[in-house]
C-alpha positions in Angstrom: 100.3 25.6 99.1 101.2 23.9 102.4 104.9 23.2 102.8 106.0 19.6 103.1 106.3 18.2 106.6 109.6 16.5 105.6 112.0 17.4 102.8 115.3 15.9 101.9 117.4 18.0 99.5 120.4 16.4 97.8 121.6 14.6 101.0 125.1 13.2 100.9 126.9 11.4 103.6 130.5 10.1 103.3 132.5 8.2 106.0 136.2 8.7 105.7 138.2 11.1 103.6 138.6 9.1 100.4 136.7 11.1 97.6 136.7 8.0 95.4 134.8 5.9 98.0 131.1 5.5 97.4 129.0 7.7 99.7 126.7 5.9 102.2 124.0 8.3 101.0 124.4 9.8 97.6 122.2 12.8 96.6 118.9 11.7 98.1 115.9 14.0 97.7 112.2 13.6 98.5 109.3 15.3 100.1 106.6 14.1 102.5 103.3 16.1 102.6 101.7 16.8 105.9 99.6 14.1 107.4 100.9 11.3 105.1 103.3 8.3 105.5 106.4 7.7 103.5 107.9 4.3 103.4 111.7 4.2 102.9 112.7 0.8 101.6 116.0 -0.7 100.5 118.2 -3.8 100.9 120.9 -4.3 103.5 123.2 -1.2 103.6 121.1 0.9 101.2 121.5 4.0 103.4 118.1 4.2 104.9 119.1 4.5 108.6 121.9 6.9 107.7 119.3 9.1 105.9 117.1 9.1 108.9 120.0 10.0 111.2 120.8 13.0 109.1 117.2 14.1 109.0 116.9 13.8 112.8 120.1 15.7 113.5 121.9 12.7 114.9 124.6 13.0 112.2 125.6 15.9 110.0 125.2 15.7 106.2 128.4 15.9 104.2 126.5 18.0 101.8 122.9 18.9 101.1 120.3 19.4 103.8 116.8 18.5 105.0 113.9 20.3 106.5 111.5 19.0 109.1 108.4 20.9 109.9 109.9 23.8 107.9 113.2 23.9 109.9 116.6 23.2 108.4 118.5 20.3 110.1 121.8 22.1 109.5 121.0 25.7 110.5 118.2 25.1 113.0 118.7 21.7 114.6 117.1 22.6 117.9 113.8 23.5 116.3 113.9 20.3 114.2 114.3 18.3 117.4 111.4 20.1 119.1 109.1 19.3 116.2 109.8 15.7 115.7 109.9 12.3 117.5 112.1 9.4 116.8 111.7 5.7 117.5 114.9 3.8 116.6 115.4 0.1 115.9 116.0 -0.7 119.6 113.8 0.4 122.4 115.3 3.3 124.3 113.1 3.3 127.4 114.5 2.5 130.9 113.6 -1.1 131.7 114.0 -0.5 135.5 111.3 2.2 135.5 107.6 1.6 135.0 105.8 2.6 131.8 104.3 5.6 133.6 107.7 6.6 135.1 109.3 6.5 131.7 106.7 8.9 130.3 107.0 11.3 133.3 110.8 11.3 132.9 110.8 12.2 129.2 108.0 14.7 129.8 110.2 16.4 132.5 113.1 16.5 130.0 110.9 18.3 127.5 110.0 20.8 130.3 106.3 19.8 130.4 104.6 20.6 133.7 103.9 17.6 136.1 100.1 18.0 135.8 100.2 18.1 132.0 102.6 15.1 131.9 100.3 13.1 134.1 97.3 13.9 131.8 99.2 13.3 128.6 100.7 10.1 130.1 97.3 8.7 130.9 96.1 9.4 127.4 99.1 7.8 125.8 99.0 4.7 128.0 95.3 4.3 127.1 95.9 5.0 123.4 98.6 2.4 123.2 96.7 -0.2 125.2 99.3 -0.4 128.0 97.3 1.3 130.8 96.9 -2.0 132.7 100.7 -2.4 132.8 101.5 1.3 133.4 102.9 0.7 136.9 104.9 -2.4 136.1 108.6 -2.2 135.3 109.2 -2.2 131.6 111.6 -5.2 131.9 108.4 -7.3 132.5 106.8 -6.1 129.3 106.5 -8.3 126.2 108.2 -7.2 123.0 105.1 -5.7 121.6 104.4 -3.8 124.8 108.0 -2.4 124.9 107.6 -1.2 121.3 104.4 0.5 122.2 105.8 2.3 125.3 108.8 3.4 123.2 106.4 4.9 120.7 104.3 6.5 123.4 107.3 8.1 125.0 108.3 9.6 121.6 104.9 11.2 121.4 104.8 12.9 124.8 105.6 16.3 123.3 102.9 15.8 120.5 105.4 16.2 117.6 103.9 16.9 114.2 106.5 14.6 112.6 107.6 11.1 113.6 110.5 9.1 112.3 110.2 5.3 112.8 113.2 3.2 112.0 112.1 -0.5 111.7 109.2 0.1 114.1 108.0 -3.5 114.2 111.2 -5.5 114.0 111.0 -8.5 116.3 107.3 -8.3 116.9 104.9 -11.2 116.4 102.3 -10.8 113.7 99.5 -9.9 116.1 101.6 -7.2 117.8 102.6 -5.9 114.4 99.0 -5.5 113.3 98.1 -3.8 116.5 100.9 -1.3 116.1 99.8 -0.6 112.5 96.4 0.3 113.9 98.1 2.7 116.3 100.1 4.3 113.5 97.0 4.7 111.3 95.3 6.5 114.2 98.2 8.9 114.5 98.1 9.8 110.8 94.3 10.3 111.0 95.1 12.9 113.7 97.5 14.7 111.4 100.9 13.3 112.3 103.3 12.8 109.4 105.3 9.6 109.4 108.5 8.5 107.8 109.2 4.8 108.4 112.0 2.5 107.3 111.0 -1.1 107.3 112.2 -4.6 106.2 108.6 -5.7 105.9 107.3 -4.9 102.5 103.8 -5.8 103.6 104.1 -3.0 106.2 104.9 -0.4 103.6 102.0 -1.7 101.5 99.7 -1.4 104.5 100.8 2.0 105.8 102.6 4.1 103.2 101.0 6.7 100.9 104.3 6.9 99.0 107.4 4.7 98.8 111.0 5.6 98.1 113.3 2.7 97.3 117.0 3.1 98.0 119.9 0.9 96.9 123.7 1.6 97.4 122.9 5.1 98.8 120.8 6.3 95.9 117.1 6.5 95.2 116.2 4.0 92.4 112.4 4.3 92.5 109.6 6.5 93.9 105.8 6.2 93.8 102.7 4.9 95.4 102.6 1.2 96.3 100.3 0.6 93.3 102.5 2.6 90.9 105.5 0.6 91.9 103.7 -2.7 91.6 102.6 -1.7 88.1 106.3 -1.2 87.2 107.0 -4.8 88.1 104.6 -6.1 85.4 101.0 -6.9 84.6 98.7 -8.9 86.8 98.5 -12.6 86.2 95.3 -14.6 85.6 95.6 -17.8 87.6 93.1 -20.7 87.0 93.1 -24.0 88.9 91.0 -26.6 87.1 89.2 -29.4 89.0 90.4 -32.2 86.8 93.9 -32.6 85.3 92.4 -34.0 82.1 90.9 -30.6 81.3 94.3 -28.8 81.3 95.0 -29.0 77.5 91.5 -27.6 76.7 91.8 -24.9 79.3 95.2 -23.9 78.0 93.8 -23.6 74.4 90.9 -21.4 75.7 93.2 -19.1 77.6 95.6 -18.9 74.7 92.7 -17.4 72.6 93.6 -14.0 74.1 97.0 -14.3 72.3 99.0 -14.7 75.5 101.5 -17.3 76.6 100.0 -19.7 79.2 102.2 -21.5 81.8 100.9 -24.9 82.9 101.7 -26.5 86.3 100.3 -30.0 85.7 101.0 -31.1 89.3 98.9 -28.3 90.8 96.4 -28.3 87.9 97.1 -24.6 87.6 97.4 -22.3 84.5 98.9 -18.9 84.6 98.9 -16.1 82.0 99.4 -12.4 81.9 96.2 -10.4 82.1 95.1 -6.8 81.8 92.5 -7.0 84.5 89.0 -8.0 85.4 87.8 -8.1 81.8 90.3 -10.8 80.9 89.3 -12.9 83.9 85.6 -12.5 83.1 86.1 -13.5 79.5 88.2 -16.6 80.3 85.7 -17.6 83.0 82.9 -17.5 80.4 84.9 -19.6 78.0 85.6 -22.2 80.7 82.0 -22.3 81.7 80.8 -22.7 78.1 83.2 -25.6 77.6 81.9 -27.2 80.9 85.3 -27.1 82.5 85.1 -27.2 86.3 87.5 -24.9 88.2 88.5 -24.9 91.8 89.7 -21.3 91.7 90.1 -18.4 89.3 91.5 -15.0 90.1 94.0 -12.2 89.4 97.4 -12.2 91.1 99.0 -8.8 91.1 102.7 -8.1 91.6 103.7 -7.6 95.2 106.2 -5.1 96.6 108.6 -8.0 96.9 108.3 -8.5 93.1 109.1 -4.7 92.8 112.1 -5.2 95.0 113.4 -8.1 93.0 112.9 -6.2 89.7 114.7 -3.1 91.0 117.5 -4.5 93.0 118.0 -8.0 91.6 117.2 -9.7 94.8 114.4 -10.0 97.4 114.1 -7.8 100.5 116.7 -8.6 103.2 117.0 -7.7 106.8 118.6 -4.3 107.3 120.5 -5.3 110.4 123.6 -3.4 111.6 123.2 -0.6 109.0 123.6 1.9 111.9 127.1 0.5 112.6 128.2 2.3 109.5 127.5 5.7 111.1 
């Protein structure tokens, strides 16, 4: 079997010498198969950024270890760094240099020859849709362009593993979607991604698997669909055309033996449902009773519902977590 591209093994990180103080990261373990995306989610101060910093050799674990591309972060940190890229919460490119100059500078630091750097740089600039701005100072770039050049620079050495800490924070919706497309393309080419994000939609869009952290510990793992299923069944939502039909529609939906919630102001009825079969059956009953509907459909739990059920509150910004390191 192919070894995981990323593996955390009982990672623990304490700040300070008090053994009674809760660790920032407390026994975290997970694996990420090659060519997949893991979304690391959690509320403010959950330990996500601290976990990434340990896995990218920026801080040493108090105990436990991690492996990246098969190399141990504690015993072989140089090989870990040579096999991974990291894009942090803040762009790290030099704003006084042009996009092309930033790529050349980082390529030189990696020891890549000038001719190869020029070729790779042109490819990355084209891939990230910033070729037209390649010779402009980065300080003139928009937020989305800065994020893309930051990601391009992290890929100059073609690392098989990429860590992304809040990769789309501060981007407008259009720039965020564009960056998602770039990340999907990287994964299709075989890159393995681990991303932390405050946008649950982002994890839903990109991640093959999700790990939810809270207070330094993992409290849930699974695919986005598996986690949504843990939050409860889908809901059947019916909006009738005429408020006078609400009582009859409620009686029809209640035939399935389920509790029906009625929002009279919105002419909307909501009830738990197993799936398409329940929706089809109710739609038939409504049609037979000549009840006109404006809309009927299934509403499945979102990752935000998962967050609420697991942590007791909705997702929050993860700002300033790195200040704990």
